[in-house]
Tab-separated table of C-alpha atoms and ligand atoms in Angstrom:
chain	number	residue	atom	x	y	z
X	1	UNK	CA	5.317	43.333	-20.111
X	2	UNK	CA	4.039	40.825	-22.670
X	3	UNK	CA	1.407	42.016	-25.106
X	4	UNK	CA	-2.202	40.932	-24.726
X	5	UNK	CA	-3.763	42.905	-27.564
X	6	UNK	CA	-2.023	44.429	-30.536
X	7	UNK	CA	-3.811	46.584	-33.075
X	8	UNK	CA	-1.606	47.606	-35.965
X	9	UNK	CA	-2.190	49.726	-39.030
X	10	UNK	CA	-5.957	49.537	-38.656
X	11	UNK	CA	-8.169	51.769	-40.767
X	12	UNK	CA	-11.916	51.904	-41.238
X	13	UNK	CA	-14.052	54.259	-43.311
X	14	UNK	CA	-17.740	55.017	-43.089
X	15	UNK	CA	-19.052	56.428	-46.386
X	16	UNK	CA	-15.571	57.571	-47.359
X	17	UNK	CA	-14.851	59.174	-43.977
X	18	UNK	CA	-11.843	57.644	-42.235
X	19	UNK	CA	-13.006	57.136	-38.647
X	20	UNK	CA	-9.906	55.073	-37.832
X	21	UNK	CA	-6.763	55.999	-39.706
X	22	UNK	CA	-3.776	53.648	-39.551
X	23	UNK	CA	-4.243	53.132	-35.814
X	24	UNK	CA	-1.726	51.155	-33.827
X	25	UNK	CA	-2.303	50.336	-30.172
X	26	UNK	CA	-0.870	47.765	-27.837
X	27	UNK	CA	-1.860	46.719	-24.349
X	28	UNK	CA	-0.117	44.369	-21.946
X	29	UNK	CA	-1.484	41.720	-19.608
X	30	UNK	CA	-2.947	43.235	-16.447
X	31	UNK	CA	-2.442	46.776	-17.673
X	32	UNK	CA	-4.755	49.711	-17.040
X	33	UNK	CA	-5.017	52.167	-19.939
X	34	UNK	CA	-7.064	55.318	-20.334
X	35	UNK	CA	-8.072	56.470	-23.809
X	36	UNK	CA	-9.034	60.103	-24.203
X	37	UNK	CA	-9.658	62.436	-27.120
X	38	UNK	CA	-12.274	64.750	-28.632
X	39	UNK	CA	-15.715	63.562	-29.712
X	40	UNK	CA	-15.480	61.733	-33.003
X	41	UNK	CA	-11.834	60.784	-32.454
X	42	UNK	CA	-12.689	57.116	-32.990
X	43	UNK	CA	-12.606	55.872	-29.385
X	44	UNK	CA	-15.853	53.915	-29.559
X	45	UNK	CA	-15.066	52.688	-33.072
X	46	UNK	CA	-11.770	51.352	-31.733
X	47	UNK	CA	-13.742	49.281	-29.196
X	48	UNK	CA	-16.164	48.214	-31.943
X	49	UNK	CA	-13.231	46.875	-33.943
X	50	UNK	CA	-11.655	44.991	-31.034
X	51	UNK	CA	-14.990	43.368	-30.132
X	52	UNK	CA	-15.782	42.411	-33.732
X	53	UNK	CA	-18.750	44.751	-34.130
X	54	UNK	CA	-17.009	46.698	-36.889
X	55	UNK	CA	-14.684	45.152	-39.461
X	56	UNK	CA	-11.636	47.231	-40.367
X	57	UNK	CA	-10.770	47.839	-44.014
X	58	UNK	CA	-7.131	47.123	-43.322
X	59	UNK	CA	-4.725	46.293	-40.522
X	60	UNK	CA	-4.311	43.574	-37.946
X	61	UNK	CA	-5.841	42.872	-34.546
X	62	UNK	CA	-3.896	40.208	-32.676
X	63	UNK	CA	-4.797	38.604	-29.364
X	64	UNK	CA	-3.028	36.616	-26.680
X	65	UNK	CA	0.212	34.709	-26.416
X	66	UNK	CA	-0.362	33.001	-29.760
X	67	UNK	CA	-1.083	36.297	-31.553
X	68	UNK	CA	-4.402	34.989	-32.766
X	69	UNK	CA	-6.157	37.247	-35.285
X	70	UNK	CA	-9.519	38.524	-34.044
X	71	UNK	CA	-10.557	39.683	-37.492
X	72	UNK	CA	-12.093	36.425	-38.652
X	73	UNK	CA	-14.001	35.915	-35.410
X	74	UNK	CA	-17.616	36.713	-34.546
X	75	UNK	CA	-18.532	38.982	-31.635
X	76	UNK	CA	-19.524	35.914	-29.584
X	77	UNK	CA	-16.239	34.155	-30.319
X	78	UNK	CA	-14.270	37.254	-29.325
X	79	UNK	CA	-16.235	37.507	-26.080
X	80	UNK	CA	-15.509	33.841	-25.354
X	81	UNK	CA	-11.833	34.402	-26.109
X	82	UNK	CA	-11.812	36.729	-23.095
X	83	UNK	CA	-12.766	40.256	-24.168
X	84	UNK	CA	-15.566	41.859	-22.167
X	85	UNK	CA	-17.165	45.176	-22.982
X	86	UNK	CA	-19.187	47.554	-20.890
X	87	UNK	CA	-21.518	49.854	-22.787
X	88	UNK	CA	-22.675	53.241	-21.528
X	89	UNK	CA	-26.203	52.070	-20.849
X	90	UNK	CA	-26.268	49.300	-18.237
X	91	UNK	CA	-27.964	46.103	-19.379
X	92	UNK	CA	-28.841	44.425	-16.094
X	93	UNK	CA	-32.039	42.403	-15.578
X	94	UNK	CA	-34.159	44.913	-13.687
X	95	UNK	CA	-36.679	42.408	-12.287
X	96	UNK	CA	-33.986	40.108	-10.907
X	97	UNK	CA	-32.077	40.654	-7.686
X	98	UNK	CA	-28.438	41.674	-7.610
X	99	UNK	CA	-27.664	38.120	-6.487
X	100	UNK	CA	-29.588	36.591	-9.399
X	101	UNK	CA	-27.964	38.916	-11.902
X	102	UNK	CA	-24.479	37.928	-10.754
X	103	UNK	CA	-25.376	34.238	-10.656
X	104	UNK	CA	-26.765	34.405	-14.194
X	105	UNK	CA	-23.575	36.047	-15.386
X	106	UNK	CA	-21.590	33.157	-13.877
X	107	UNK	CA	-23.884	30.653	-15.583
X	108	UNK	CA	-23.488	32.412	-18.900
X	109	UNK	CA	-19.869	31.342	-18.846
X	110	UNK	CA	-20.897	27.711	-19.048
X	111	UNK	CA	-22.869	27.546	-22.285
X	112	UNK	CA	-26.517	26.683	-22.957
X	113	UNK	CA	-26.525	23.023	-21.825
X	114	UNK	CA	-24.964	23.764	-18.489
X	115	UNK	CA	-27.471	26.581	-17.961
X	116	UNK	CA	-30.394	24.250	-18.664
X	117	UNK	CA	-29.378	21.781	-15.966
X	118	UNK	CA	-27.894	24.323	-13.651
X	119	UNK	CA	-28.003	24.223	-9.869
X	120	UNK	CA	-25.717	26.738	-8.159
X	121	UNK	CA	-22.779	25.024	-6.531
X	122	UNK	CA	-21.317	26.305	-3.285
X	123	UNK	CA	-18.345	27.625	-5.231
X	124	UNK	CA	-20.639	29.742	-7.439
X	125	UNK	CA	-22.478	31.172	-4.449
X	126	UNK	CA	-19.158	32.049	-2.862
X	127	UNK	CA	-18.042	33.670	-6.111
X	128	UNK	CA	-21.231	35.777	-6.199
X	129	UNK	CA	-20.432	37.049	-2.698
X	130	UNK	CA	-16.882	37.792	-3.751
X	131	UNK	CA	-18.027	39.717	-6.840
X	132	UNK	CA	-20.624	41.643	-4.818
X	133	UNK	CA	-17.896	42.683	-2.379
X	134	UNK	CA	-15.621	43.705	-5.252
X	135	UNK	CA	-18.255	46.041	-6.724
X	136	UNK	CA	-19.444	47.323	-3.340
X	137	UNK	CA	-22.919	45.775	-3.501
X	138	UNK	CA	-22.520	43.160	-0.763
X	139	UNK	CA	-25.282	44.839	1.275
X	140	UNK	CA	-27.632	44.967	-1.714
X	141	UNK	CA	-27.663	41.337	-2.879
X	142	UNK	CA	-31.375	40.850	-2.232
X	143	UNK	CA	-32.510	44.068	-3.913
X	144	UNK	CA	-34.009	44.097	-7.372
X	145	UNK	CA	-31.555	45.563	-9.866
X	146	UNK	CA	-34.283	47.953	-11.011
X	147	UNK	CA	-34.238	49.630	-7.587
X	148	UNK	CA	-30.535	50.437	-7.726
X	149	UNK	CA	-29.180	53.900	-8.438
X	150	UNK	CA	-27.667	54.592	-11.844
X	151	UNK	CA	-24.183	54.189	-10.406
X	152	UNK	CA	-25.017	50.933	-8.624
X	153	UNK	CA	-26.445	49.504	-11.856
X	154	UNK	CA	-23.193	50.333	-13.597
X	155	UNK	CA	-21.235	48.552	-10.868
X	156	UNK	CA	-23.525	45.545	-11.118
X	157	UNK	CA	-22.873	45.379	-14.827
X	158	UNK	CA	-19.134	45.559	-14.213
X	159	UNK	CA	-19.558	42.711	-11.713
X	160	UNK	CA	-21.460	40.693	-14.330
X	161	UNK	CA	-18.643	41.254	-16.792
X	162	UNK	CA	-16.038	40.262	-14.184
X	163	UNK	CA	-18.044	37.076	-13.562
X	164	UNK	CA	-17.070	36.020	-17.094
X	165	UNK	CA	-13.436	36.503	-16.135
X	166	UNK	CA	-12.355	38.475	-19.186
X	167	UNK	CA	-8.648	38.978	-19.761
X	168	UNK	CA	-9.432	42.357	-21.291
X	169	UNK	CA	-12.234	44.631	-20.154
X	170	UNK	CA	-13.266	47.581	-22.360
X	171	UNK	CA	-15.220	50.346	-20.636
X	172	UNK	CA	-16.702	53.278	-22.573
X	173	UNK	CA	-17.380	56.461	-20.557
X	174	UNK	CA	-18.268	54.820	-17.230
X	175	UNK	CA	-18.468	58.074	-15.261
X	176	UNK	CA	-21.205	59.637	-17.385
X	177	UNK	CA	-24.248	60.487	-15.258
X	178	UNK	CA	-22.567	59.531	-11.990
X	179	UNK	CA	-22.223	61.585	-8.826
X	180	UNK	CA	-18.659	62.445	-7.725
X	181	UNK	CA	-18.815	59.761	-4.990
X	182	UNK	CA	-20.010	57.169	-7.519
X	183	UNK	CA	-17.210	58.138	-9.869
X	184	UNK	CA	-14.663	57.609	-7.152
X	185	UNK	CA	-16.024	54.179	-6.323
X	186	UNK	CA	-16.039	53.266	-10.030
X	187	UNK	CA	-12.347	54.142	-10.302
X	188	UNK	CA	-11.613	51.919	-7.306
X	189	UNK	CA	-13.460	48.972	-8.895
X	190	UNK	CA	-11.598	49.373	-12.181
X	191	UNK	CA	-8.203	49.782	-10.517
X	192	UNK	CA	-8.832	46.592	-8.545
X	193	UNK	CA	-9.979	44.741	-11.694
X	194	UNK	CA	-6.836	45.807	-13.552
X	195	UNK	CA	-4.648	43.997	-11.048
X	196	UNK	CA	-5.589	40.697	-12.649
X	197	UNK	CA	-6.560	41.666	-16.215
X	198	UNK	CA	-6.129	44.420	-18.783
X	199	UNK	CA	-8.656	47.264	-18.588
X	200	UNK	CA	-9.122	49.966	-21.241
X	201	UNK	CA	-11.214	52.940	-20.140
X	202	UNK	CA	-12.511	55.709	-22.391
X	203	UNK	CA	-13.355	58.720	-20.242
X	204	UNK	CA	-13.645	62.509	-20.550
X	205	UNK	CA	-13.515	63.262	-16.836
X	206	UNK	CA	-9.874	64.155	-16.176
X	207	UNK	CA	-10.231	63.692	-12.411
X	208	UNK	CA	-11.399	60.173	-13.123
X	209	UNK	CA	-8.493	59.533	-15.482
X	210	UNK	CA	-6.033	60.891	-12.940
X	211	UNK	CA	-7.273	58.480	-10.280
X	212	UNK	CA	-6.664	55.558	-12.642
X	213	UNK	CA	-2.976	56.613	-12.508
X	214	UNK	CA	-2.061	54.770	-15.673
X	215	UNK	CA	-0.659	55.302	-19.150
X	216	UNK	CA	-2.911	57.468	-21.308
X	217	UNK	CA	-3.455	57.215	-25.065
X	218	UNK	CA	-4.828	60.295	-26.827
X	219	UNK	CA	-6.783	59.605	-30.004
X	220	UNK	CA	-7.437	62.241	-32.625
X	221	UNK	CA	-8.886	61.716	-36.106
X	222	UNK	CA	-8.676	57.972	-35.724
X	223	UNK	CA	-4.991	57.761	-34.805
X	224	UNK	CA	-2.781	58.047	-31.746
X	225	UNK	CA	-1.833	61.693	-31.173
X	226	UNK	CA	0.105	61.213	-27.931
X	227	UNK	CA	0.793	58.546	-25.361
X	228	UNK	CA	2.330	58.511	-21.893
X	229	UNK	CA	1.532	59.648	-18.375
X	230	UNK	CA	-1.415	61.994	-17.898
X	231	UNK	CA	0.988	64.817	-17.041
X	232	UNK	CA	2.997	64.095	-20.178
X	233	UNK	CA	0.050	64.096	-22.584
X	234	UNK	CA	-1.742	67.042	-21.005
X	235	UNK	CA	1.413	69.136	-21.404
X	236	UNK	CA	1.557	68.270	-25.130
X	237	UNK	CA	0.624	71.367	-27.143
X	238	UNK	CA	-1.125	69.295	-29.843
X	239	UNK	CA	-3.303	67.634	-27.192
X	240	UNK	CA	-4.143	71.047	-25.736
X	241	UNK	CA	-5.012	72.351	-29.186
X	242	UNK	CA	-7.331	69.531	-30.275
X	243	UNK	CA	-8.824	68.464	-26.956
X	244	UNK	CA	-8.045	70.182	-23.678
X	245	UNK	CA	-8.058	73.745	-24.903
X	246	UNK	CA	-11.568	73.545	-26.311
S	1	LIG	N1	-21.465	52.968	-37.824
S	1	LIG	C1	-21.059	54.173	-38.228
S	1	LIG	N2	-21.468	54.679	-39.411
S	1	LIG	C2	-21.062	55.895	-39.829
S	1	LIG	N3	-20.213	56.687	-39.154
S	1	LIG	C3	-19.774	56.248	-37.971
S	1	LIG	C4	-20.156	54.972	-37.441
S	1	LIG	N4	-19.543	54.804	-36.247
S	1	LIG	C5	-18.796	55.911	-36.040
S	1	LIG	N5	-18.918	56.761	-37.073
S	1	LIG	C6	-18.229	58.047	-37.212
S	1	LIG	O1	-16.865	57.788	-36.931
S	1	LIG	C7	-16.290	58.863	-36.180
S	1	LIG	C8	-15.739	58.332	-34.885
S	1	LIG	O2	-16.811	58.027	-34.036
S	1	LIG	P1	-16.633	57.419	-32.571
S	1	LIG	O3	-15.751	56.239	-32.657
S	1	LIG	O4	-17.994	57.205	-32.036
S	1	LIG	O5	-15.898	58.601	-31.816
S	1	LIG	P2	-15.689	58.838	-30.241
S	1	LIG	O6	-16.170	57.623	-29.522
S	1	LIG	O7	-14.219	59.091	-30.103
S	1	LIG	O8	-16.480	60.062	-29.915
S	1	LIG	C9	-17.392	59.884	-35.982
S	1	LIG	O9	-17.244	60.881	-36.981
S	1	LIG	C10	-18.642	59.079	-36.177
S	1	LIG	O10	-19.686	59.879	-36.664
S	2	LIG	MG1	-17.624	57.343	-28.041
């Protein structure tokens, strides 16, 4: 599988504390990857580095077929290059309908001038329907986003990210605060999304991770402690000691 993102030898310190310590990580095109590890392992910081929010002190972050360095790029440039990120707290427009939220996300792809003179084309309206079906909100298009359940808001935000057609989607603890049924639906959305793009999911819920049925990377003290199938890493004594056994 050809590499989409390659992080190598990356370190970052906050006030002398090494949050990321010589981290190397590689993900292929259209690959699903789960990242697990104890609190403070550096999982969110890893996403901050990939999205340009945090600058590493050393190391390389390379993107795409041309191995373009992401390190000199702004957060906006990295997003435009095709990296989408979902934060824990959904950031949907509560007063707008599900339909409007998805349409706005499609528009956002086009830049400010296009937005100014924008009239939705039939293709965009069809794409909104397609996205709504993908996230399971086809029957809720007319509802205000503010009326949705916590889980439905999260799905809407995933749909808004998918509208931008990222080649890599980073998702930090999506299952937090969700009911078991919502968690299951969230896994299904992510598994579907990973058929056509790379998806990296940080999650503590092991049931959730199991349903992703993908390669798992275990982070500990800012570096990779173990990598492989979920069964492989959960049988690793070091992983049990620092994470599972707690
Ligand atoms: N902006 C920051 N300033 C200072 N310390 C930070 C900052 N971001 C993260 N850290 C520290 O880096 C370590 C890793 O944090 P984080 O990446 O959030 O871990 P995780 O997401 O795996 O729980 C923690 O000890 C955290 O306190
Ligand atoms: Mg975190």
